[in-house]
mmCIF file of C-alpha atoms in Angstrom:
data_model
loop_
_atom_site.group_PDB
_atom_site.id
_atom_site.type_symbol
_atom_site.label_atom_id
_atom_site.label_comp_id
_atom_site.label_asym_id
_atom_site.label_seq_id
_atom_site.Cartn_x
_atom_site.Cartn_y
_atom_site.Cartn_z
ATOM 1 C CA UNK A 1 1.010 -15.533 -2.079
ATOM 2 C CA UNK A 2 -2.032 -13.464 -1.283
ATOM 3 C CA UNK A 3 -5.394 -14.605 -2.396
ATOM 4 C CA UNK A 4 -6.136 -11.214 -3.853
ATOM 5 C CA UNK A 5 -3.280 -11.501 -6.323
ATOM 6 C CA UNK A 6 -4.227 -15.046 -7.236
ATOM 7 C CA UNK A 7 -7.761 -13.946 -7.826
ATOM 8 C CA UNK A 8 -6.603 -10.954 -9.982
ATOM 9 C CA UNK A 9 -4.338 -13.192 -12.135
ATOM 10 C CA UNK A 10 -7.185 -15.749 -12.549
ATOM 11 C CA UNK A 11 -9.822 -13.104 -13.334
ATOM 12 C CA UNK A 12 -11.902 -13.807 -10.196
ATOM 13 C CA UNK A 13 -13.515 -11.595 -7.671
ATOM 14 C CA UNK A 14 -11.917 -10.685 -4.452
ATOM 15 C CA UNK A 15 -13.656 -9.387 -1.417
ATOM 16 C CA UNK A 16 -12.260 -6.693 0.952
ATOM 17 C CA UNK A 17 -13.095 -3.530 2.772
ATOM 18 C CA UNK A 18 -11.856 -0.085 3.696
ATOM 19 C CA UNK A 19 -11.148 0.371 7.423
ATOM 20 C CA UNK A 20 -10.687 3.694 9.281
ATOM 21 C CA UNK A 21 -8.531 2.135 12.091
ATOM 22 C CA UNK A 22 -8.541 -0.660 14.621
ATOM 23 C CA UNK A 23 -5.886 -3.341 14.633
ATOM 24 C CA UNK A 24 -8.340 -5.631 16.450
ATOM 25 C CA UNK A 25 -10.677 -5.420 13.436
ATOM 26 C CA UNK A 26 -8.175 -7.150 11.123
ATOM 27 C CA UNK A 27 -8.565 -10.625 12.405
ATOM 28 C CA UNK A 28 -12.424 -10.256 12.219
ATOM 29 C CA UNK A 29 -12.122 -9.164 8.690
ATOM 30 C CA UNK A 30 -9.908 -12.172 7.909
ATOM 31 C CA UNK A 31 -12.173 -14.516 9.730
ATOM 32 C CA UNK A 32 -15.127 -13.252 7.599
ATOM 33 C CA UNK A 33 -13.211 -14.176 4.392
ATOM 34 C CA UNK A 34 -11.857 -10.891 3.232
ATOM 35 C CA UNK A 35 -8.976 -11.146 0.875
ATOM 36 C CA UNK A 36 -7.738 -7.508 1.390
ATOM 37 C CA UNK A 37 -8.026 -4.554 3.581
ATOM 38 C CA UNK A 38 -7.548 -0.816 2.530
ATOM 39 C CA UNK A 39 -6.436 1.272 5.597
ATOM 40 C CA UNK A 40 -7.852 4.715 4.938
ATOM 41 C CA UNK A 41 -5.366 7.547 5.967
ATOM 42 C CA UNK A 42 -7.067 10.129 3.792
ATOM 43 C CA UNK A 43 -10.336 10.497 5.662
ATOM 44 C CA UNK A 44 -9.409 9.158 9.054
ATOM 45 C CA UNK A 45 -7.133 9.755 12.081
ATOM 46 C CA UNK A 46 -5.078 6.543 11.328
ATOM 47 C CA UNK A 47 -1.376 7.496 12.038
ATOM 48 C CA UNK A 48 1.702 5.708 10.823
ATOM 49 C CA UNK A 49 1.995 3.424 13.916
ATOM 50 C CA UNK A 50 -1.635 2.083 13.630
ATOM 51 C CA UNK A 51 -1.120 1.676 9.989
ATOM 52 C CA UNK A 52 1.951 -0.520 10.717
ATOM 53 C CA UNK A 53 0.133 -2.585 13.247
ATOM 54 C CA UNK A 54 -2.853 -3.119 10.911
ATOM 55 C CA UNK A 55 -0.652 -3.979 7.853
ATOM 56 C CA UNK A 56 1.531 -6.501 9.612
ATOM 57 C CA UNK A 57 -1.567 -8.086 11.316
ATOM 58 C CA UNK A 58 -3.253 -8.277 7.833
ATOM 59 C CA UNK A 59 -0.207 -9.994 6.441
ATOM 60 C CA UNK A 60 -0.053 -12.414 9.260
ATOM 61 C CA UNK A 61 -3.828 -13.283 8.705
ATOM 62 C CA UNK A 62 -3.188 -13.734 4.902
ATOM 63 C CA UNK A 63 -4.908 -10.531 3.749
ATOM 64 C CA UNK A 64 -3.397 -8.160 1.373
ATOM 65 C CA UNK A 65 -2.760 -4.745 2.975
ATOM 66 C CA UNK A 66 -3.344 -1.568 1.062
ATOM 67 C CA UNK A 67 -3.369 2.070 2.233
ATOM 68 C CA UNK A 68 -5.112 5.018 0.852
ATOM 69 C CA UNK A 69 -2.530 7.776 1.390
ATOM 70 C CA UNK A 70 -3.712 11.321 2.343
ATOM 71 C CA UNK A 71 -3.868 13.700 -0.633
ATOM 72 C CA UNK A 72 -5.810 16.774 -1.733
ATOM 73 C CA UNK A 73 -5.775 16.755 -5.536
ATOM 74 C CA UNK A 74 -8.571 19.223 -5.751
ATOM 75 C CA UNK A 75 -7.107 21.955 -3.453
ATOM 76 C CA UNK A 76 -4.087 23.967 -4.658
ATOM 77 C CA UNK A 77 -4.656 24.116 -8.408
ATOM 78 C CA UNK A 78 -0.847 24.199 -8.596
ATOM 79 C CA UNK A 79 0.961 22.406 -11.434
ATOM 80 C CA UNK A 80 3.565 21.235 -8.895
ATOM 81 C CA UNK A 81 3.188 17.527 -7.890
ATOM 82 C CA UNK A 82 2.627 16.761 -4.264
ATOM 83 C CA UNK A 83 6.103 16.169 -2.911
ATOM 84 C CA UNK A 84 4.846 14.135 0.084
ATOM 85 C CA UNK A 85 3.905 11.199 -2.180
ATOM 86 C CA UNK A 86 7.268 9.483 -2.370
ATOM 87 C CA UNK A 87 7.932 10.082 1.280
ATOM 88 C CA UNK A 88 4.505 8.658 2.314
ATOM 89 C CA UNK A 89 4.840 5.765 -0.163
ATOM 90 C CA UNK A 90 8.284 4.806 1.362
ATOM 91 C CA UNK A 91 6.820 5.017 4.872
ATOM 92 C CA UNK A 92 3.892 2.933 3.899
ATOM 93 C CA UNK A 93 6.004 0.225 2.315
ATOM 94 C CA UNK A 94 8.182 0.328 5.538
ATOM 95 C CA UNK A 95 5.105 -0.026 7.647
ATOM 96 C CA UNK A 96 4.153 -3.326 5.936
ATOM 97 C CA UNK A 97 1.792 -2.200 3.286
ATOM 98 C CA UNK A 98 1.903 -3.994 -0.125
ATOM 99 C CA UNK A 99 -0.380 -1.772 -2.076
ATOM 100 C CA UNK A 100 -0.939 1.968 -2.386
ATOM 101 C CA UNK A 101 -4.106 3.893 -3.372
ATOM 102 C CA UNK A 102 -3.864 7.718 -3.795
ATOM 103 C CA UNK A 103 -5.729 10.474 -5.424
ATOM 104 C CA UNK A 104 -3.555 12.180 -7.969
ATOM 105 C CA UNK A 105 -3.799 15.794 -9.541
ATOM 106 C CA UNK A 106 -1.394 15.201 -12.536
ATOM 107 C CA UNK A 107 0.354 12.725 -14.838
ATOM 108 C CA UNK A 108 3.618 13.795 -13.039
ATOM 109 C CA UNK A 109 2.321 12.520 -9.639
ATOM 110 C CA UNK A 110 1.499 9.182 -11.235
ATOM 111 C CA UNK A 111 4.939 8.985 -12.685
ATOM 112 C CA UNK A 112 6.509 9.653 -9.226
ATOM 113 C CA UNK A 113 4.334 6.982 -7.620
ATOM 114 C CA UNK A 114 5.152 4.408 -10.406
ATOM 115 C CA UNK A 115 8.820 4.939 -9.639
ATOM 116 C CA UNK A 116 8.147 4.375 -6.002
ATOM 117 C CA UNK A 117 6.445 1.156 -6.637
ATOM 118 C CA UNK A 118 9.543 -0.136 -8.428
ATOM 119 C CA UNK A 119 11.848 0.895 -5.668
ATOM 120 C CA UNK A 120 11.954 -2.759 -4.164
ATOM 121 C CA UNK A 121 14.038 -2.462 -1.060
ATOM 122 C CA UNK A 122 11.791 0.071 0.663
ATOM 123 C CA UNK A 123 10.965 -0.830 4.294
ATOM 124 C CA UNK A 124 13.727 -3.430 4.756
ATOM 125 C CA UNK A 125 17.586 -3.189 4.947
ATOM 126 C CA UNK A 126 19.424 -4.787 1.927
ATOM 127 C CA UNK A 127 23.030 -5.619 2.477
ATOM 128 C CA UNK A 128 23.832 -7.940 -0.366
ATOM 129 C CA UNK A 129 23.115 -8.421 -4.083
ATOM 130 C CA UNK A 130 21.191 -11.502 -3.204
ATOM 131 C CA UNK A 131 18.901 -9.735 -0.739
ATOM 132 C CA UNK A 132 18.296 -7.010 -3.419
ATOM 133 C CA UNK A 133 17.365 -9.562 -5.973
ATOM 134 C CA UNK A 134 14.943 -11.371 -3.566
ATOM 135 C CA UNK A 135 13.266 -8.044 -2.588
ATOM 136 C CA UNK A 136 12.914 -6.919 -6.095
ATOM 137 C CA UNK A 137 11.186 -10.288 -7.070
ATOM 138 C CA UNK A 138 8.909 -9.862 -4.105
ATOM 139 C CA UNK A 139 7.782 -6.420 -4.943
ATOM 140 C CA UNK A 140 7.422 -7.096 -8.713
ATOM 141 C CA UNK A 141 4.938 -9.984 -7.639
ATOM 142 C CA UNK A 142 3.131 -8.382 -4.864
ATOM 143 C CA UNK A 143 2.843 -4.569 -5.210
ATOM 144 C CA UNK A 144 -0.271 -2.895 -6.564
ATOM 145 C CA UNK A 145 -0.464 0.837 -7.278
ATOM 146 C CA UNK A 146 -3.906 2.170 -7.723
ATOM 147 C CA UNK A 147 -4.169 5.875 -8.687
ATOM 148 C CA UNK A 148 -7.601 7.602 -8.401
#
């Protein structure tokens, strides 16, 4: 279990930071005692490969990996939800991320992302009912969805 989740459940403070890239930074953040790391894909040049390396390294170091997904909720003025959200969420979970942060423009976008958080098998193949049950239990206990 991640220290961040234990602290949330116990009402304690956790320490973390937002990073704009650099897989080598992850072990230093863990050594400094950070409980979580947010990889910023919204305002950086982090790509999916770098996100994956950072997320899996964070997990190996015991830090909770989150990603801030790219979005522009202020731009279009359209009532249409951003259709990239579910695709980006699936890619993020498949890249080893446990938690999502994103800027939303509507209630509908929040509903879409809430559904993605419940889709427990993302990122890993599931071939039996037992594997699906285990993946569902894991995601129910570890995923954080934080709309901004």
